Structure formats: structure tokens, C-alpha cells
Amino acid sequence: IKEEAMGEIKTLNNMEELEELRIKFLGKKGKLTKVLRGMGKLSNDERPVIGQMANEVRRDIEKEINNTRKRLKREIQKKKLEKERIDISIPGKNFILGHRHPLVKTIEELENIFMNMGFSVVYGPEVETVENNFDELNSPENHPSRDLTDTFYITEDILLRTHTSPVQIRVMKENKPPLRIVSAGRTFRFDDVDDTHSPMFHQLEGLVVDENVTMANLKETIDIFIKELFGEDMRTRFRPHYFPFTEPSAEVDVSCLNCKGKGCEECNGTGWSMELLGCGMVNPKVLKNCGIDPEKYSGFAFGLGIDRIAMVKYEIDNIRLLFENDMRFLEQF
Ligand code: FA5
């Protein structure tokens, strides 16, 4: 029995097999137990001899089981440690770092330039009232921009703002002059999509209201801003225009980045890049609508097309690229 047990114990690989072996030899119905139970049948002479032998065998088997248990425990732990080992010589996984969208970068840059010029940054909602978006801005009842085909209406009185100018109304109604704010955000129009037009685009609105604010202040503010953004040699061109909420009004172009105004293929020889913003002196009627005395105060306002500024700045020739989220495009910035 002892030899059999000792032989088998050497081939064991795990705790379960060891337990099975213990039961097979030392359990209630085990081989050795059977011998001990059969002792009653032995003669008085044989009993002490066989008894001692059986006890020795039992002790030896138990000892070997204990040793084997310890050996198996060590082996299991060793295997576990090997599995958990960290090989510090394996090259690390590449950590892919994201970055800000070119439009977000442009917005932050614009806000920073204006903050340095003493403007505060405010926010307005994308869903607006017809009152703030058109009425209070002196937009005539029959103006084409109010048309269903140009504006996304939600109800008769609520729409997706078509420009950031309603933020002017909110700011003037809630605050007293002097005012000096910019506000960037999304705007929506039923425009046909082409290289420079998108139905969802971004504007940055600027508004200054104080005593003795003049057109010269407006022109200088825009000039400084454009030079901060594009560099000292960038020139601006103010073209007379019409907006119901400003009088007089102007549209502003900047010199072509490619030829710096000399005239090249990209600007069709004109030396000027696309129209970037609209601006003007706040119409006294609008000041009045918002409870500001036009006799005492005057102001200027402007609305920049942020997408177009990003396009000029990063030399992007199609506005759609900004909204397609194609990684091959975005990874270039
Ligand atoms: C306005 O929206 C006026 N609210 C701007 C303004 C503000 C004038 C304050 C006076 C005082 P306009 O419709 O021209 O103006 O749009 C302003 C700029 O938004 C444009 O110069 C252009 O850069 C940009 N823009 C207009 N429509 C689109 C479009 N569909 N896609 C991309 N950019 C556009």
C-alpha cells in the first residue's frame, strides 16, 4: 500500500488529484483504513505488529501528502507570478492624443484678441425669438431674409437664429452702457451649399455702446483685429452696404493671403479675399428699442463669418471640409 501510494503521489499535478489520493488511501473507505478495520480478525500476536506497521504507513503517507501539498502550492504560485510578470522591455502602446477642431481654435483665437482689446465674451441661444432675431433689429416686415425659404422656423415666433445679432438685443436690454462685448456661436440659414456657404455656420458678433463712439472707432477696431489675426501687412477694404440694424453699414474684405494684395490667380487678380464680415453704426432705432437713449449714446457693431476666417487662415478652399469630420482633413491641424 505504501509503495503504491508513494508511486502515485509523485505523478500528481494539482490539489484535486492530491485530495482524491488522500481519500483513496486514508479516507473512511480507503485502502489503509480497511486494513486497520480488519485488525479485529487478527490473532493476538499479529495485532500489535500489523497495527504498528499500519500506523507507520499511515504516518508516512500523511507526511508525503503534506510535503506534496506544499510543493503544489509553491508551483501554483510560481505559475501565477510568471503569468502576471510585466516585461518592461516591450515597447509601449502609442498614446493617441486628440486636438481641437480648427474652428474651435479659430473661435478661441478671435475671443482672445477681443478680450485683449477690452471686450467681454458673452453667449446667446441658438434658438431665438423672431422678435430678437428680426423685429428689434429693425428688420422690415417684408424683408426677404424673414422668408420661410431663407430661415429655419420652429414655430411662428421661434426660429434658429440667422445671425448672432440678436445677442446685441439681449445685451442692450439687460445692461446699461458702456457696453463692449463679443459673442461667438452657430447660426443657421436656408442657403444653398457651395464652397463658401453652409446652412449651419458660425458668426462672431461684436458690440460697443458708449458716449461718442464713432465710425472711426469701428474702422480702427476692425483694422487692429485683422492685423492681430493675419499679420501687420494685411489690409482691409470697407465697402458700403445695407443692414437694417446699422446706419451707415459696410462689408469688409481682407487682402488675399496668397499674393498679399498684389493680384494673383487665387483672387482672380483682384488682390482681395472673400467677404468676411458686416458692420456699421448701431441704428438709433435699435438703441431706442432696447431702452438706450440715442441722443446720449452711440455704438458700432460687427458680425464676422468665423468659418470663412478659418478658411482664409488655414487655407481651406471648401467650407464643407470643416463639418465632415474626415480624420484625414482634421489631422492636418
Ligand atoms: C449679418 O449676418 C449681420 N448680422 C452682420 C452684422 C452684424 C452687420 C452687426 C452689422 C452689424 P451677413 O448676412 O453679411 O451679415 O453675414 C455676415 C458674415 O457671415 C458674412 O460676411 C459671411 O462671412 C458669413 N456668412 C453668411 N452666410 C454664410 C453662409 N451661408 N455660410 C458661411 N458663412 C456665411
Short mmCIF file of C-alpha atoms in Angstrom, two decimals, residues 14-333:
data_model
loop_
_atom_site.label_atom_id
_atom_site.label_comp_id
_atom_site.label_asym_id
_atom_site.label_seq_id
_atom_site.Cartn_x
_atom_site.Cartn_y
_atom_site.Cartn_z
CA ASN A 14 -2.88 19.56 -8.66
CA MET A 15 -4.65 19.80 -5.35
CA GLU A 16 -7.79 17.99 -6.54
CA GLU A 17 -5.80 14.87 -7.50
CA LEU A 18 -4.00 15.02 -4.16
CA GLU A 19 -7.31 15.07 -2.28
CA GLU A 20 -8.56 12.14 -4.36
CA LEU A 21 -5.43 10.21 -3.41
CA ARG A 22 -5.86 11.02 0.28
CA ILE A 23 -9.42 9.67 0.18
CA LYS A 24 -8.34 6.59 -1.79
CA PHE A 25 -5.81 5.53 0.87
CA LEU A 26 -6.73 7.27 4.12
CA GLY A 27 -10.45 8.06 3.69
CA LYS A 28 -13.25 6.21 5.54
CA LYS A 29 -13.33 3.55 2.85
CA GLY A 30 -9.66 3.94 1.98
CA LYS A 31 -7.26 1.07 1.44
CA LEU A 32 -5.30 1.58 4.65
CA THR A 33 -8.44 2.22 6.68
CA LYS A 34 -9.72 -1.18 5.50
CA VAL A 35 -6.57 -2.84 6.87
CA LEU A 36 -6.99 -1.09 10.22
CA ARG A 37 -10.65 -2.13 10.38
CA GLY A 38 -9.71 -5.75 9.70
CA MET A 39 -7.42 -5.84 12.73
CA GLY A 40 -10.13 -7.48 14.87
CA LYS A 41 -9.81 -10.64 12.88
CA LEU A 42 -6.09 -10.97 13.58
CA SER A 43 -4.54 -13.11 16.27
CA ASN A 44 -3.24 -11.54 19.47
CA ASP A 45 0.36 -11.96 18.27
CA GLU A 46 -0.18 -10.45 14.86
CA ARG A 47 -2.24 -7.47 16.00
CA PRO A 48 0.49 -5.25 17.58
CA VAL A 49 2.92 -5.93 14.72
CA ILE A 50 0.42 -5.22 11.97
CA GLY A 51 -1.01 -2.29 13.97
CA GLN A 52 2.38 -0.63 14.33
CA MET A 53 3.16 -1.22 10.67
CA ALA A 54 -0.18 0.22 9.56
CA ASN A 55 0.33 3.30 11.74
CA GLU A 56 3.80 3.83 10.31
CA VAL A 57 2.47 3.53 6.80
CA ARG A 58 -0.29 5.99 7.66
CA ARG A 59 2.24 8.47 9.11
CA ASP A 60 4.49 8.16 6.06
CA ILE A 61 1.65 8.64 3.61
CA GLU A 62 0.33 11.65 5.58
CA LYS A 63 3.80 13.16 5.66
CA GLU A 64 4.21 12.70 1.91
CA ILE A 65 0.75 14.20 1.28
CA ASN A 66 1.72 17.26 3.35
CA ASN A 67 5.00 17.66 1.52
CA THR A 68 3.28 17.29 -1.83
CA ARG A 69 0.66 19.87 -0.80
CA LYS A 70 3.46 22.35 -0.06
CA ARG A 71 5.19 21.54 -3.35
CA LEU A 72 1.99 22.02 -5.35
CA LYS A 73 1.25 25.31 -3.57
CA ARG A 74 4.70 26.62 -4.49
CA GLU A 75 4.28 25.53 -8.10
CA ILE A 76 0.85 27.13 -8.44
CA GLN A 77 2.16 30.40 -7.00
CA LYS A 78 5.17 30.33 -9.30
CA LYS A 79 2.96 29.82 -12.33
CA LYS A 80 0.69 32.67 -11.24
CA LEU A 81 3.64 35.03 -10.77
CA GLU A 82 5.00 34.13 -14.18
CA LYS A 83 1.65 34.87 -15.77
CA GLU A 84 1.50 38.26 -14.07
CA ARG A 85 5.04 39.22 -14.86
CA ILE A 86 5.43 42.58 -16.62
CA ASP A 87 8.03 42.68 -19.34
CA ILE A 88 9.30 46.24 -19.09
CA SER A 89 11.34 45.83 -22.27
CA ILE A 90 8.22 45.57 -24.50
CA PRO A 91 7.69 48.87 -26.38
CA GLY A 92 4.76 50.95 -25.00
CA LYS A 93 1.41 51.36 -26.74
CA ASN A 94 1.20 54.53 -28.80
CA PHE A 95 -0.99 57.07 -26.97
CA ILE A 96 -3.17 58.90 -29.49
CA LEU A 97 -3.67 62.49 -28.39
CA GLY A 98 -6.67 64.40 -29.78
CA HIS A 99 -6.64 68.09 -30.54
CA ARG A 100 -9.07 70.92 -31.01
CA HIS A 101 -11.05 71.37 -34.23
CA PRO A 102 -9.71 74.19 -36.48
CA LEU A 103 -12.99 76.07 -35.97
CA VAL A 104 -12.77 75.83 -32.18
CA LYS A 105 -9.15 77.02 -32.39
CA THR A 106 -10.25 79.97 -34.53
CA ILE A 107 -13.06 80.91 -32.12
CA GLU A 108 -10.66 80.82 -29.17
CA GLU A 109 -8.15 82.93 -31.05
CA LEU A 110 -10.79 85.52 -32.02
CA GLU A 111 -12.14 85.70 -28.46
CA ASN A 112 -8.61 86.16 -27.12
CA ILE A 113 -7.83 89.02 -29.49
CA PHE A 114 -11.03 90.84 -28.48
CA MET A 115 -10.54 90.12 -24.78
CA ASN A 116 -7.10 91.75 -25.07
CA MET A 117 -8.87 94.78 -26.58
CA GLY A 118 -11.12 95.02 -23.51
CA PHE A 119 -14.19 93.13 -24.77
CA SER A 120 -16.14 90.68 -22.60
CA VAL A 121 -17.22 87.31 -24.03
CA VAL A 122 -20.94 86.52 -23.73
CA TYR A 123 -23.18 83.73 -25.08
CA GLY A 124 -26.62 83.71 -26.64
CA PRO A 125 -29.06 80.89 -27.51
CA GLU A 126 -29.18 79.26 -30.95
CA VAL A 127 -32.98 79.02 -30.73
CA GLU A 128 -34.25 82.60 -30.75
CA THR A 129 -37.43 84.60 -30.89
CA VAL A 130 -38.48 86.29 -34.12
CA GLU A 131 -38.58 89.45 -32.02
CA ASN A 132 -34.86 89.34 -31.12
CA ASN A 133 -33.70 87.98 -34.47
CA PHE A 134 -35.69 90.41 -36.69
CA ASP A 135 -38.20 92.83 -35.06
CA GLU A 136 -35.98 94.58 -32.52
CA LEU A 137 -33.18 94.73 -35.11
CA ASN A 138 -35.39 96.97 -37.24
CA SER A 139 -35.75 94.31 -39.91
CA PRO A 140 -38.68 95.33 -42.16
CA GLU A 141 -41.75 93.04 -42.11
CA ASN A 142 -41.30 92.27 -45.79
CA HIS A 143 -37.53 91.74 -45.75
CA PRO A 144 -36.59 88.65 -47.83
CA SER A 145 -34.40 87.20 -45.03
CA ARG A 146 -37.58 86.67 -42.98
CA ASP A 147 -38.92 84.41 -45.69
CA LEU A 148 -39.66 80.76 -44.92
CA THR A 149 -37.27 79.85 -47.72
CA ASP A 150 -34.37 81.66 -46.00
CA THR A 151 -34.98 80.94 -42.33
CA PHE A 152 -35.50 77.74 -40.33
CA TYR A 153 -38.67 78.44 -38.31
CA ILE A 154 -39.58 76.25 -35.32
CA THR A 155 -42.94 77.95 -34.71
CA GLU A 156 -44.36 81.22 -35.98
CA ASP A 157 -42.47 83.13 -33.25
CA ILE A 158 -39.42 80.91 -32.70
CA LEU A 159 -36.57 80.21 -35.13
CA LEU A 160 -32.96 79.07 -35.42
CA ARG A 161 -31.11 82.38 -35.31
CA THR A 162 -29.99 83.53 -38.76
CA HIS A 163 -27.13 85.61 -37.31
CA THR A 164 -25.58 86.42 -33.92
CA SER A 165 -27.05 89.95 -33.93
CA PRO A 166 -29.96 89.02 -31.57
CA VAL A 167 -27.27 88.76 -28.86
CA GLN A 168 -26.88 92.56 -29.26
CA ILE A 169 -30.54 92.97 -28.35
CA ARG A 170 -30.24 90.69 -25.30
CA VAL A 171 -27.13 92.53 -24.06
CA MET A 172 -28.56 96.02 -24.61
CA LYS A 173 -31.86 95.14 -22.92
CA GLU A 174 -30.19 93.62 -19.88
CA ASN A 175 -27.28 96.03 -19.38
CA LYS A 176 -26.59 99.74 -19.34
CA PRO A 177 -23.80 101.38 -21.40
CA PRO A 178 -20.85 101.41 -21.59
CA LEU A 179 -21.02 98.02 -23.36
CA ARG A 180 -18.18 96.16 -25.05
CA ILE A 181 -18.94 92.52 -25.86
CA VAL A 182 -18.26 89.77 -28.39
CA SER A 183 -20.36 86.63 -28.81
CA ALA A 184 -19.48 83.62 -30.96
CA GLY A 185 -21.77 80.76 -31.92
CA ARG A 186 -23.74 78.78 -34.50
CA THR A 187 -26.10 80.41 -36.97
CA PHE A 188 -28.49 78.85 -39.50
CA ARG A 189 -29.77 79.80 -42.95
CA PHE A 190 -31.52 78.06 -45.80
CA ASP A 191 -28.53 78.86 -48.04
CA ASP A 192 -27.57 76.60 -50.93
CA VAL A 193 -24.35 74.78 -50.15
CA ASP A 194 -21.27 75.79 -52.12
CA ASP A 195 -17.56 76.28 -51.38
CA THR A 196 -18.17 79.32 -49.13
CA HIS A 197 -21.79 78.75 -47.96
CA SER A 198 -23.18 76.24 -45.49
CA PRO A 199 -26.71 76.07 -43.94
CA MET A 200 -25.05 75.94 -40.50
CA PHE A 201 -22.12 78.27 -39.98
CA HIS A 202 -20.56 80.39 -37.23
CA GLN A 203 -20.51 84.09 -36.54
CA LEU A 204 -18.83 86.31 -34.00
CA GLU A 205 -20.83 89.36 -33.04
CA GLY A 206 -19.21 92.49 -31.63
CA LEU A 207 -20.98 95.40 -29.97
CA VAL A 208 -19.69 98.63 -28.44
CA VAL A 209 -22.06 101.24 -27.00
CA ASP A 210 -20.83 104.32 -25.16
CA GLU A 211 -20.82 108.10 -25.38
CA ASN A 212 -19.12 109.50 -28.51
CA VAL A 213 -18.50 106.19 -30.30
CA THR A 214 -17.78 106.90 -33.98
CA MET A 215 -17.26 105.13 -37.30
CA ALA A 216 -13.52 105.84 -36.88
CA ASN A 217 -13.55 103.68 -33.71
CA LEU A 218 -15.25 100.89 -35.67
CA LYS A 219 -12.74 101.05 -38.52
CA GLU A 220 -9.76 101.09 -36.19
CA THR A 221 -11.11 98.17 -34.12
CA ILE A 222 -11.61 96.05 -37.26
CA ASP A 223 -8.18 97.05 -38.66
CA ILE A 224 -6.36 96.17 -35.42
CA PHE A 225 -8.26 92.90 -35.16
CA ILE A 226 -7.45 91.85 -38.75
CA LYS A 227 -3.75 92.70 -38.28
CA GLU A 228 -3.61 90.77 -34.98
CA LEU A 229 -5.16 87.79 -36.71
CA PHE A 230 -3.43 87.74 -40.09
CA GLY A 231 -0.31 89.88 -39.63
CA GLU A 232 0.77 93.51 -39.98
CA ASP A 233 0.77 93.61 -43.79
CA MET A 234 -2.87 92.56 -44.09
CA ARG A 235 -5.09 95.33 -45.47
CA THR A 236 -8.85 95.80 -45.18
CA ARG A 237 -11.40 97.23 -47.59
CA PHE A 238 -14.72 98.71 -46.38
CA ARG A 239 -17.50 98.62 -48.99
CA PRO A 240 -20.77 100.50 -48.36
CA HIS A 241 -23.63 98.09 -47.63
CA TYR A 242 -27.10 98.00 -46.12
CA PHE A 243 -28.20 96.36 -42.84
CA PRO A 244 -31.47 97.47 -41.20
CA PHE A 245 -29.83 97.47 -37.75
CA THR A 246 -26.81 99.66 -38.63
CA GLU A 247 -26.55 103.03 -40.35
CA PRO A 248 -24.21 103.57 -42.09
CA SER A 249 -23.21 99.96 -42.84
CA ALA A 250 -20.26 98.32 -44.55
CA GLU A 251 -18.95 94.96 -45.64
CA VAL A 252 -15.27 94.23 -45.14
CA ASP A 253 -12.87 92.27 -47.33
CA VAL A 254 -9.25 91.49 -46.47
CA SER A 255 -6.32 91.34 -48.87
CA CYS A 256 -5.61 87.98 -50.49
CA LEU A 257 -3.26 86.00 -48.22
CA ASN A 258 -1.64 84.33 -51.20
CA CYS A 259 -0.39 87.47 -53.02
CA LYS A 260 -0.76 89.98 -50.15
CA GLY A 261 -2.95 92.20 -52.31
CA LYS A 262 -0.83 92.26 -55.46
CA GLY A 263 -3.28 90.22 -57.50
CA CYS A 264 -2.88 86.52 -58.32
CA GLU A 265 -4.79 83.61 -59.79
CA GLU A 266 -6.43 82.72 -56.46
CA CYS A 267 -8.13 86.10 -56.12
CA ASN A 268 -8.78 86.48 -59.85
CA GLY A 269 -6.28 89.30 -59.95
CA THR A 270 -8.31 91.50 -57.59
CA GLY A 271 -5.88 91.29 -54.65
CA TRP A 272 -8.87 90.81 -52.30
CA SER A 273 -10.08 87.72 -50.49
CA MET A 274 -13.77 86.85 -49.90
CA GLU A 275 -16.16 88.97 -47.82
CA LEU A 276 -15.52 88.25 -44.15
CA LEU A 277 -17.80 90.49 -42.14
CA GLY A 278 -20.60 93.02 -41.99
CA CYS A 279 -20.56 96.06 -39.70
CA GLY A 280 -21.87 99.55 -39.06
CA MET A 281 -23.04 102.14 -36.54
CA VAL A 282 -25.90 100.81 -34.42
CA ASN A 283 -29.14 102.25 -35.83
CA PRO A 284 -30.62 104.76 -33.29
CA LYS A 285 -33.97 102.96 -33.70
CA VAL A 286 -32.35 99.75 -32.36
CA LEU A 287 -30.85 101.60 -29.37
CA LYS A 288 -34.30 103.02 -28.64
CA ASN A 289 -35.95 99.57 -28.95
CA CYS A 290 -33.61 98.40 -26.20
CA GLY A 291 -34.20 101.37 -23.90
CA ILE A 292 -30.91 103.18 -24.61
CA ASP A 293 -31.06 106.94 -25.26
CA PRO A 294 -29.73 107.54 -28.83
CA GLU A 295 -29.20 111.23 -28.03
CA LYS A 296 -26.70 110.36 -25.34
CA TYR A 297 -25.17 107.13 -26.64
CA SER A 298 -23.94 105.77 -29.95
CA GLY A 299 -22.42 102.43 -30.86
CA PHE A 300 -20.94 100.21 -33.50
CA ALA A 301 -21.47 96.51 -34.24
CA PHE A 302 -19.99 93.87 -36.48
CA GLY A 303 -20.65 90.26 -37.46
CA LEU A 304 -17.77 88.05 -38.64
CA GLY A 305 -18.11 84.81 -40.57
CA ILE A 306 -15.89 82.56 -38.40
CA ASP A 307 -15.84 79.67 -40.87
CA ARG A 308 -14.57 81.97 -43.58
CA ILE A 309 -11.87 83.37 -41.29
CA ALA A 310 -10.76 79.78 -40.53
CA MET A 311 -10.75 79.11 -44.28
CA VAL A 312 -8.51 82.11 -45.02
CA LYS A 313 -6.27 81.43 -42.04
CA TYR A 314 -5.74 77.72 -42.68
CA GLU A 315 -6.01 77.97 -46.49
CA ILE A 316 -9.07 75.72 -46.72
CA ASP A 317 -10.84 76.13 -50.06
CA ASN A 318 -14.13 74.39 -49.21
CA ILE A 319 -16.31 75.20 -46.16
CA ARG A 320 -17.78 71.66 -46.19
CA LEU A 321 -14.44 70.22 -45.06
CA LEU A 322 -14.99 71.92 -41.70
CA PHE A 323 -18.13 69.90 -40.98
CA GLU A 324 -17.43 66.49 -42.48
CA ASN A 325 -15.18 65.31 -39.62
CA ASP A 326 -12.91 63.47 -42.02
CA MET A 327 -9.88 62.49 -39.93
CA ARG A 328 -7.55 62.85 -42.92
CA PHE A 329 -8.52 66.52 -43.01
CA LEU A 330 -8.66 67.18 -39.24
CA GLU A 331 -5.30 65.54 -38.54
CA GLN A 332 -3.61 68.29 -40.56
CA PHE A 333 -4.29 70.91 -37.88
#
